[in-house]
Amino acid sequence: MKIRTLDEQTINQIAAGEVIENPASVVKELVENAVDSGASQVKVEIFGGGFQSITVSDNGSGMSRDDALLCFMRHATSKIQKVEDLSDLSTMGFRGEALSSIAAISKITLTTSYEAAGIKLEVEAGRVLSIDPAPRVKGSSIEVRSLFYNVPARKKFQKSASASSAEITKLMTFLSLAYPEIGLTLWHQDKRVFDFCASENRQEEMLVRAKTLLSHDFVEDIHVIAHKQESCEVMGFVASPLKVRVNRSGQYLFVNRRVVVCPIFSYAVRDAFSTRIEKDRHPLFVLHCTIAPHLIDVNVHPQKKEIRLKEEKYTKNSIQLAVEKALEKRSGNQLSASIPISYGHHENPFWTKEVPSGILYDSLPESKQESFIENTLEVIGLFSHYLFLYPQSALLKILDAKETIAMIGVDLYAAESKILFDEMRRTEEPKGSQTLLLPDTLSFSKAESEGILSILDELHQLGLRLHPIGESAFLVEAIPEFMKQDQVRDLMLECLQGSKEQGNRKYAAILCRWVRKNKQPFSQERALRLVEQLLCLPDPLFCPLGKRTISCITKGQIDDWFK
């Protein structure tokens, strides 16, 4: 096949694939353009999850007729002029790719006014169809319609409209916390999600927005961060060490007002908490880091999600020190920098029946359970979540070993995942739910709430019965039989984090992750009962994700250790 030069339309669609993943990518690029234009008010309106239309309006500087025509051309930008400018960036955008990428896969109406009368451009698939005078005050409005209409292969792999709406709300939550000095408004289907005014006091406004957007457990006991060093300033807040999560979903990080993912910063905050939280738990925080532009490189990711640091160790130490100082500011039992927020009196619910920790083992009569445990399985030892047994006939039959087996090991986490998944799969209806005598109320951020609404069927399948109350809270009426009340939030967030898998494998991934993150202590009796249940299942050797539940150590392997 001969090498040939691609046409301009194909080039633009390929470039759009790198910059624009979904409707949320469009919102991000347009809002950041509005911020760069000097806007103090930005309004975002979406219909159909952003696939039908996205409109972003601002009161920024606007564009002249010539600039409006140029803005849809690839690599046309007002942010930089030469390569040296890349080392001292102070704007969100700089490549001149966003508008051309969006225009290549949608239909656009741009209305803008600079100093003279306003103009309106109609653009389709990257081509300017018309340009006419239009009344408008200073600023710009850009409406993006029919996203991915000319790339059906891309559209086929997009999420549903409701999932896309939740993703946009999550993004706008980040952007609202990133730019507390700018007024931001978000509308979904003619319904206002939030409306924030501009403020000169960034720290105070950030707290106001956090109270509105983030969950109650995040903001009811906040420790304020305010720390400045020579080339690094850190501000924001962390939640109480008592309020942690099993994943990083409650971490909001901004570097020079840019939303980024940078594990180094998360590790720095985690190290500052030290022994205040468990090793596998993650603190909640909103963190703004202002670093000299020449010390960071933002030109490493198509969507500018990642950065590189030139003084990595220095920056990590600065963040760790800032968080440590915030946590240590105490007066008696209360941090002097804490901001308690009252949400009214709340009682823990009572169970309709007593539930032991871990899985319920009432499928066999007690006498049979005792007989099986006492007479069949002989324990060598229990180490962490591994149970080691002497080889017995029941286990040897399953393993079908061809060599002499010295001992058998059971991964108790994998075994528990297998049991839970098999129980869930045996029936189309949820099984083993516990009804709460007094329903419990759980609060989440607005973005998390929208996400949970989109996965209610999955939660129901796992044994959770709940329904929304208000804008960002849920009333939990029943929970899975295998868990305790204080584990419900973690399971919901684990489901919300989701999996790339589909169908049964998605539920399997959620259960396996949840079991390992919400560690339950294993007594010898509990471990043996797990093995008992496991051996009653079809194909007990593997967990739902295909990992071994039972393995053997042969005499030959032990002989090899001592050669």
XYZ file of C-alpha atoms in Angstrom:
563
model
C 0.000 0.000 0.000
C 1.385 3.414 -0.995
C 1.970 6.211 1.494
C -0.325 9.181 0.928
C -1.088 12.478 2.641
C -4.381 12.552 4.552
C -6.988 15.161 3.677
C -7.678 18.011 6.117
C -11.041 16.629 7.317
C -9.527 13.248 8.229
C -6.619 14.944 10.009
C -9.028 17.074 12.047
C -11.144 14.066 13.069
C -8.053 12.139 14.178
C -6.887 15.153 16.202
C -10.363 15.476 17.707
C -10.119 11.887 18.944
C -7.115 12.820 21.079
C -8.563 16.009 22.560
C -12.313 15.286 22.730
C -13.216 11.985 24.386
C -16.804 12.797 25.353
C -19.181 15.726 26.042
C -17.368 16.480 29.311
C -14.183 17.114 27.290
C -16.059 19.734 25.269
C -17.322 21.454 28.426
C -13.821 21.486 29.913
C -12.231 23.067 26.847
C -14.946 25.705 26.434
C -14.985 26.704 30.113
C -11.190 26.976 30.161
C -11.351 29.193 27.055
C -13.854 31.405 28.892
C -11.523 31.601 31.903
C -8.603 32.562 29.656
C -10.746 35.321 28.126
C -10.940 37.038 31.517
C -14.576 36.129 32.223
C -15.984 36.648 35.714
C -19.248 34.796 34.922
C -19.586 31.535 32.964
C -22.843 29.694 32.255
C -23.022 26.090 31.002
C -26.225 24.549 29.599
C -26.500 20.964 28.376
C -29.250 18.899 26.765
C -29.278 15.164 26.169
C -26.140 14.593 28.212
C -24.280 17.032 25.955
C -24.808 14.966 22.804
C -27.811 17.064 21.787
C -26.294 20.436 22.715
C -23.764 22.190 24.955
C -23.840 25.968 25.345
C -21.157 27.937 27.202
C -21.662 31.690 27.652
C -19.276 34.173 29.278
C -18.680 37.883 29.854
C -15.021 37.735 28.848
C -13.143 39.812 26.311
C -14.962 38.386 23.286
C -13.439 38.157 19.796
C -13.127 40.398 16.787
C -14.398 39.246 13.392
C -10.905 38.208 12.273
C -10.188 36.272 15.483
C -13.569 34.547 15.308
C -12.738 33.254 11.835
C -9.273 32.123 12.910
C -10.281 30.376 16.147
C -11.575 27.252 14.358
C -8.303 26.702 12.499
C -5.849 24.138 13.869
C -2.984 25.556 15.939
C -4.395 29.089 15.863
C -4.015 30.545 19.371
C -3.645 33.835 21.212
C -1.886 32.190 24.192
C 1.657 31.712 22.844
C 3.766 33.036 19.978
C 7.047 31.101 20.181
C 8.369 27.863 21.678
C 9.951 29.665 24.651
C 6.462 30.666 25.816
C 5.744 27.007 26.678
C 8.075 27.239 29.675
C 6.155 30.126 31.250
C 2.462 29.352 30.702
C -0.164 31.165 32.745
C -3.223 30.225 30.659
C -5.322 27.051 30.639
C -5.040 26.532 26.886
C -2.119 27.117 24.567
C -2.102 24.621 21.674
C -4.934 26.034 19.569
C -6.433 22.556 19.101
C -9.637 22.567 21.161
C -12.048 24.595 19.005
C -10.850 23.032 15.746
C -11.212 19.550 17.263
C -14.734 20.280 18.540
C -15.759 21.876 15.238
C -14.568 18.824 13.273
C -17.141 16.536 14.937
C -20.136 18.806 15.578
C -22.272 21.731 14.437
C -21.405 25.054 16.106
C -22.961 28.488 16.502
C -20.571 31.128 17.869
C -21.882 34.542 18.920
C -19.245 36.982 20.144
C -18.660 40.686 20.707
C -15.325 42.417 21.268
C -15.578 46.211 21.073
C -17.821 46.818 18.088
C -21.103 45.103 17.178
C -21.381 41.365 17.703
C -21.147 38.672 15.035
C -22.528 35.141 14.621
C -20.715 32.255 12.907
C -22.263 28.971 11.808
C -19.738 26.128 11.542
C -20.348 22.523 10.495
C -17.727 19.734 10.400
C -14.991 22.358 10.634
C -16.271 24.507 7.743
C -17.571 28.054 8.266
C -21.012 28.188 6.617
C -21.947 31.794 7.381
C -20.954 34.919 9.290
C -23.509 37.618 10.111
C -23.938 40.616 12.427
C -25.628 39.742 15.721
C -26.575 41.719 18.841
C -24.577 40.754 21.923
C -22.930 42.412 24.896
C -19.195 41.934 25.366
C -18.242 38.258 25.661
C -18.932 35.012 23.800
C -21.534 32.261 23.554
C -20.710 29.004 21.808
C -23.325 26.337 21.161
C -22.132 22.847 20.195
C -24.843 20.621 18.686
C -25.031 17.038 17.414
C -21.713 15.985 18.920
C -20.093 13.058 17.005
C -22.839 13.237 14.344
C -20.297 12.623 11.562
C -18.238 9.978 13.394
C -20.791 7.240 14.232
C -18.013 4.822 15.216
C -17.015 7.187 18.046
C -20.604 7.853 19.089
C -21.342 4.129 19.340
C -18.848 3.778 22.195
C -20.107 6.756 24.218
C -21.909 6.348 27.543
C -25.631 6.972 27.987
C -26.984 10.519 28.240
C -27.571 10.155 32.000
C -24.031 8.867 32.593
C -22.642 11.686 30.458
C -24.642 14.244 32.467
C -23.187 12.841 35.687
C -19.695 13.090 34.216
C -20.266 16.734 33.282
C -21.543 17.502 36.792
C -18.426 15.881 38.220
C -16.224 17.962 35.918
C -18.089 21.173 36.800
C -17.630 20.341 40.490
C -13.878 20.308 39.888
C -14.006 23.521 37.845
C -16.124 25.306 40.473
C -13.508 24.495 43.102
C -10.686 25.382 40.702
C -12.005 28.896 40.003
C -13.707 30.190 43.184
C -13.144 33.761 41.977
C -15.350 33.134 38.898
C -19.132 32.795 38.945
C -20.199 29.425 37.484
C -23.698 28.212 36.628
C -24.704 24.744 35.393
C -28.050 23.795 33.841
C -29.214 20.301 32.797
C -32.344 20.076 30.634
C -33.595 23.524 31.797
C -32.983 22.536 35.431
C -30.422 24.510 37.419
C -27.871 22.245 39.109
C -25.912 25.026 40.834
C -25.260 28.751 40.556
C -22.209 30.341 42.205
C -21.367 34.032 42.304
C -17.898 35.433 41.704
C -15.921 36.259 44.851
C -12.680 38.048 45.634
C -12.093 35.870 48.714
C -10.999 32.589 47.103
C -10.601 30.586 50.329
C -13.989 31.612 51.717
C -15.817 31.029 48.433
C -14.136 27.650 48.010
C -15.576 26.575 51.368
C -19.035 27.832 50.367
C -18.877 25.783 47.179
C -17.561 22.721 48.991
C -20.559 22.812 51.363
C -22.895 22.838 48.365
C -21.146 20.361 46.083
C -19.389 17.842 48.309
C -20.795 15.250 50.683
C -21.502 16.045 54.329
C -18.838 13.645 55.576
C -16.313 15.695 53.620
C -17.094 19.136 55.002
C -18.450 18.640 58.512
C -14.962 18.926 60.036
C -12.563 20.772 57.746
C -8.951 21.664 58.487
C -7.842 24.717 56.525
C -4.507 24.714 54.710
C -2.586 27.946 54.124
C 1.139 27.582 53.531
C 3.617 29.511 51.411
C 7.219 28.830 50.500
C 9.580 30.401 48.009
C 8.270 28.767 44.818
C 5.224 26.840 46.077
C 2.025 28.084 47.711
C -0.542 25.605 49.057
C -4.119 26.449 50.057
C -7.342 24.518 50.529
C -8.537 22.102 53.166
C -8.502 18.479 54.259
C -11.284 16.549 55.941
C -10.943 15.011 59.377
C -8.819 11.833 59.647
C -12.060 10.137 60.724
C -13.529 10.821 57.274
C -11.637 8.674 54.788
C -12.489 6.542 51.762
C -11.309 3.293 50.233
C -10.399 5.080 46.983
C -9.277 8.549 45.854
C -12.738 9.718 44.739
C -12.741 12.480 47.371
C -9.514 14.153 46.249
C -9.650 17.428 44.294
C -6.259 18.633 43.095
C -5.437 21.826 41.215
C -2.026 23.052 40.101
C -1.982 26.674 38.962
C -5.809 26.412 38.831
C -5.538 23.490 36.400
C -7.411 20.237 37.151
C -4.720 17.547 37.112
C -3.992 13.986 38.153
C -0.668 13.719 39.968
C -0.074 10.733 42.306
C 2.881 12.519 43.942
C 0.516 15.071 45.478
C -1.838 12.353 46.768
C 1.099 10.521 48.342
C 2.271 13.756 49.976
C -1.110 14.295 51.645
C -1.293 10.619 52.639
C 2.181 10.820 54.217
C 1.131 13.928 56.158
C -1.720 11.963 57.750
C 0.841 9.321 58.763
C -0.664 6.926 61.329
C -3.845 8.975 61.701
C -5.516 6.790 59.061
C -5.258 3.138 58.059
C -2.761 2.171 55.395
C -5.373 1.325 52.754
C -7.567 4.397 53.334
C -7.365 7.712 51.485
C -7.928 11.206 52.922
C -10.379 13.703 51.461
C -9.013 17.055 50.337
C -9.349 20.091 48.103
C -5.860 21.340 47.324
C -4.667 24.343 45.325
C -0.952 24.436 44.553
C 0.529 27.507 42.937
C 3.946 26.731 41.481
C 6.244 28.920 39.405
C 5.286 28.158 35.760
C 8.871 27.392 34.730
C 8.963 24.542 37.294
C 6.129 22.527 35.718
C 5.517 21.051 32.268
C 1.834 20.841 31.283
C 2.490 19.856 27.667
C 2.619 16.102 28.324
C -0.998 14.974 27.801
C -3.477 15.662 24.947
C -6.072 16.884 27.464
C -3.520 18.445 29.835
C -4.610 16.114 32.657
C -1.050 15.286 33.695
C 1.955 17.425 34.582
C 5.659 16.940 35.198
C 7.514 18.655 38.032
C 11.095 19.889 37.818
C 11.504 20.009 41.618
C 9.436 16.983 42.541
C 10.907 16.320 45.989
C 10.721 19.980 47.039
C 7.071 20.255 45.955
C 6.090 17.006 47.688
C 7.745 18.160 50.925
C 5.984 21.546 50.720
C 2.570 19.897 50.396
C 3.282 17.409 53.173
C 4.408 20.206 55.504
C 1.323 22.307 54.691
C -1.060 19.452 55.516
C 0.846 18.479 58.675
C 0.573 22.048 59.970
C -3.172 22.087 59.297
C -3.688 18.803 61.157
C -1.570 19.883 64.131
C -3.407 23.183 64.793
C -5.451 21.973 67.734
C -6.871 23.558 70.816
C -7.671 20.760 73.230
C -9.468 18.118 71.197
C -10.460 20.476 68.386
C -8.331 21.839 65.577
C -8.168 25.612 65.756
C -8.411 25.645 61.973
C -11.428 23.338 61.908
C -14.721 24.555 60.523
C -17.554 22.458 62.017
C -20.697 22.417 59.907
C -23.994 21.301 61.420
C -26.460 19.279 59.410
C -28.902 18.493 62.200
C -29.232 15.543 64.545
C -28.769 12.100 63.012
C -29.253 8.733 64.694
C -27.736 5.452 63.579
C -30.389 2.963 62.466
C -31.210 -0.237 64.333
C -31.119 -3.618 62.630
C -34.171 -5.822 62.480
C -31.862 -8.666 63.479
C -28.346 -9.073 64.785
C -25.806 -9.565 62.019
C -22.302 -10.940 62.632
C -19.374 -9.415 60.750
C -18.627 -10.855 57.344
C -20.849 -13.421 55.665
C -23.773 -15.174 57.338
C -23.199 -18.913 57.648
C -26.606 -20.357 58.398
C -27.029 -22.594 55.363
C -26.110 -25.770 57.266
C -27.378 -27.086 60.615
C -25.004 -26.254 63.445
C -24.210 -29.890 64.187
C -23.191 -30.529 60.575
C -21.061 -27.394 60.522
C -19.217 -28.472 63.664
C -18.787 -32.003 62.334
C -17.314 -30.745 59.054
C -14.931 -28.299 60.732
C -13.779 -30.622 63.486
C -13.501 -33.863 61.553
C -12.551 -32.885 57.983
C -10.219 -29.864 57.923
C -7.021 -29.649 59.961
C -5.385 -26.244 60.202
C -1.637 -25.668 59.923
C -1.909 -21.909 60.418
C -3.671 -18.667 59.581
C -1.537 -15.831 58.177
C -3.223 -12.539 57.223
C -5.949 -13.595 54.745
C -4.342 -16.958 53.918
C -5.423 -20.203 55.583
C -3.038 -23.178 55.402
C -4.458 -26.691 55.796
C -3.197 -30.245 55.910
C -4.227 -32.073 52.718
C -7.584 -33.784 53.209
C -9.572 -35.981 50.858
C -12.263 -33.362 50.141
C -9.673 -30.833 49.020
C -7.442 -33.344 47.194
C -10.406 -34.478 45.122
C -11.080 -30.902 43.968
C -7.419 -30.147 43.246
C -6.896 -33.394 41.304
C -3.206 -33.202 42.197
C -0.714 -35.447 40.397
C 2.070 -34.965 42.965
C 2.392 -35.451 46.697
C 0.836 -32.405 48.378
C 2.411 -31.085 51.574
C -0.117 -28.356 52.389
C -3.038 -26.456 50.896
C -3.460 -22.669 50.933
C -6.742 -20.758 50.682
C -6.968 -17.064 49.743
C -9.837 -16.052 52.022
C -10.521 -12.786 50.180
C -10.869 -14.647 46.884
C -13.040 -17.264 48.588
C -15.363 -14.632 50.058
C -15.667 -12.909 46.668
C -16.577 -16.229 45.047
C -19.260 -16.975 47.647
C -20.840 -13.508 47.433
C -20.848 -13.523 43.644
C -22.366 -16.999 43.424
C -25.101 -16.017 45.884
C -25.938 -12.936 43.815
C -25.902 -14.824 40.500
C -28.211 -17.659 41.614
C -31.288 -15.484 41.295
C -32.392 -12.564 39.170
C -33.845 -10.961 42.291
C -31.568 -9.560 45.026
C -31.159 -12.075 47.809
C -30.269 -11.788 51.463
C -31.066 -8.111 52.054
C -31.353 -6.805 55.596
C -34.224 -4.390 56.166
C -33.367 -1.535 58.500
C -35.825 -0.837 61.297
C -34.984 2.856 60.857
C -33.839 3.764 57.324
C -30.480 5.501 57.097
C -29.696 8.694 55.169
C -26.441 8.983 53.224
C -25.296 12.256 51.638
C -23.025 12.564 48.628
C -21.664 15.278 46.379
C -23.906 16.397 43.519
C -21.723 14.609 40.972
C -21.718 11.387 43.019
C -25.513 11.604 43.464
C -26.100 11.819 39.720
C -23.779 8.889 39.193
C -25.591 6.803 41.823
C -28.950 7.558 40.179
C -27.579 6.063 36.949
C -26.579 2.767 38.661
C -29.605 2.155 40.916
C -30.339 -1.139 39.117
C -26.816 -2.406 39.836
C -27.101 -1.441 43.504
C -30.486 -3.172 43.704
C -28.963 -6.328 42.223
C -26.337 -6.289 44.977
C -29.053 -6.136 47.648
C -29.199 -2.381 48.309
C -32.665 -0.814 48.449
C -32.535 2.965 48.400
C -34.191 5.978 46.818
C -33.191 9.635 46.403
C -34.328 12.332 48.822
C -33.522 15.934 48.021
C -30.762 16.830 45.587
C -27.814 14.849 46.929
C -28.970 12.341 49.556
C -30.383 8.809 49.549
C -32.617 6.953 51.986
C -31.261 3.429 52.499
C -33.996 0.962 53.496
C -32.159 -2.352 53.127
C -28.578 -3.448 52.637
C -26.838 -6.672 51.554
C -26.840 -9.385 54.184
C -23.077 -9.763 53.976
C -22.207 -6.248 55.150
C -22.515 -3.905 58.091
C -24.144 -0.484 58.054
C -20.895 1.473 58.132
C -19.717 -0.290 54.949
C -22.636 0.806 52.743
C -21.105 4.104 51.604
C -17.876 2.371 50.541
C -19.786 -0.199 48.478
C -21.828 2.518 46.752
C -18.691 4.489 45.909
C -17.004 1.303 44.680
C -19.944 0.672 42.339
C -19.843 4.309 41.248
C -16.150 4.054 40.442
C -17.285 1.250 38.170
C -15.480 -1.197 36.000
C -14.638 -1.368 32.303
C -16.112 -4.867 32.325
C -19.738 -5.517 31.431
C -22.447 -7.825 32.742
C -21.545 -10.426 35.363
C -17.851 -9.612 35.160
C -18.595 -6.018 36.171
C -20.372 -7.195 39.335
C -17.511 -9.607 39.941
C -14.931 -6.818 39.716
C -16.928 -4.638 42.123
C -17.322 -7.438 44.683
C -13.676 -8.505 44.494
C -12.410 -4.955 44.991
C -14.866 -4.294 47.801
C -13.956 -7.454 49.722
C -10.239 -6.630 49.588
C -10.658 -2.970 50.524
C -13.146 -3.530 53.348
C -11.021 -6.029 55.201
C -12.772 -8.134 57.843
C -10.579 -9.936 60.396
C -10.437 -13.687 59.958
C -10.678 -15.896 63.001
C -9.860 -19.561 62.493
C -13.530 -20.498 62.866
C -14.664 -17.902 60.331
C -11.937 -18.978 57.899
C -13.003 -22.624 58.135
C -16.640 -21.747 57.565
C -15.622 -19.820 54.452
C -13.818 -22.905 53.138
C -16.870 -25.007 53.950
C -19.144 -22.759 51.890
C -16.588 -22.523 49.097
C -16.383 -26.302 48.681
C -20.163 -26.472 48.188
C -19.996 -24.225 45.121
C -19.447 -25.240 41.501
C -15.882 -24.542 40.332
C -14.575 -23.447 43.744
C -10.937 -23.118 42.622
C -11.330 -19.647 41.124
C -12.778 -16.320 42.210
C -15.197 -14.464 39.862
C -12.257 -12.748 38.131
C -10.370 -15.981 37.520
C -7.838 -15.782 40.366
C -7.073 -18.904 42.388
C -8.969 -19.405 45.648
C -7.182 -22.664 46.553
C -3.587 -23.600 45.771
C -1.331 -26.413 46.876
C 2.314 -26.630 47.868
C 3.857 -29.932 46.836
C 6.597 -31.910 48.537
C 8.729 -31.312 45.435
C 8.437 -27.538 45.853
C 9.528 -27.754 49.486
C 12.461 -29.993 48.522
C 13.529 -27.353 45.970
C 13.620 -24.652 48.689
C 16.380 -26.508 50.513
C 18.581 -27.511 47.608
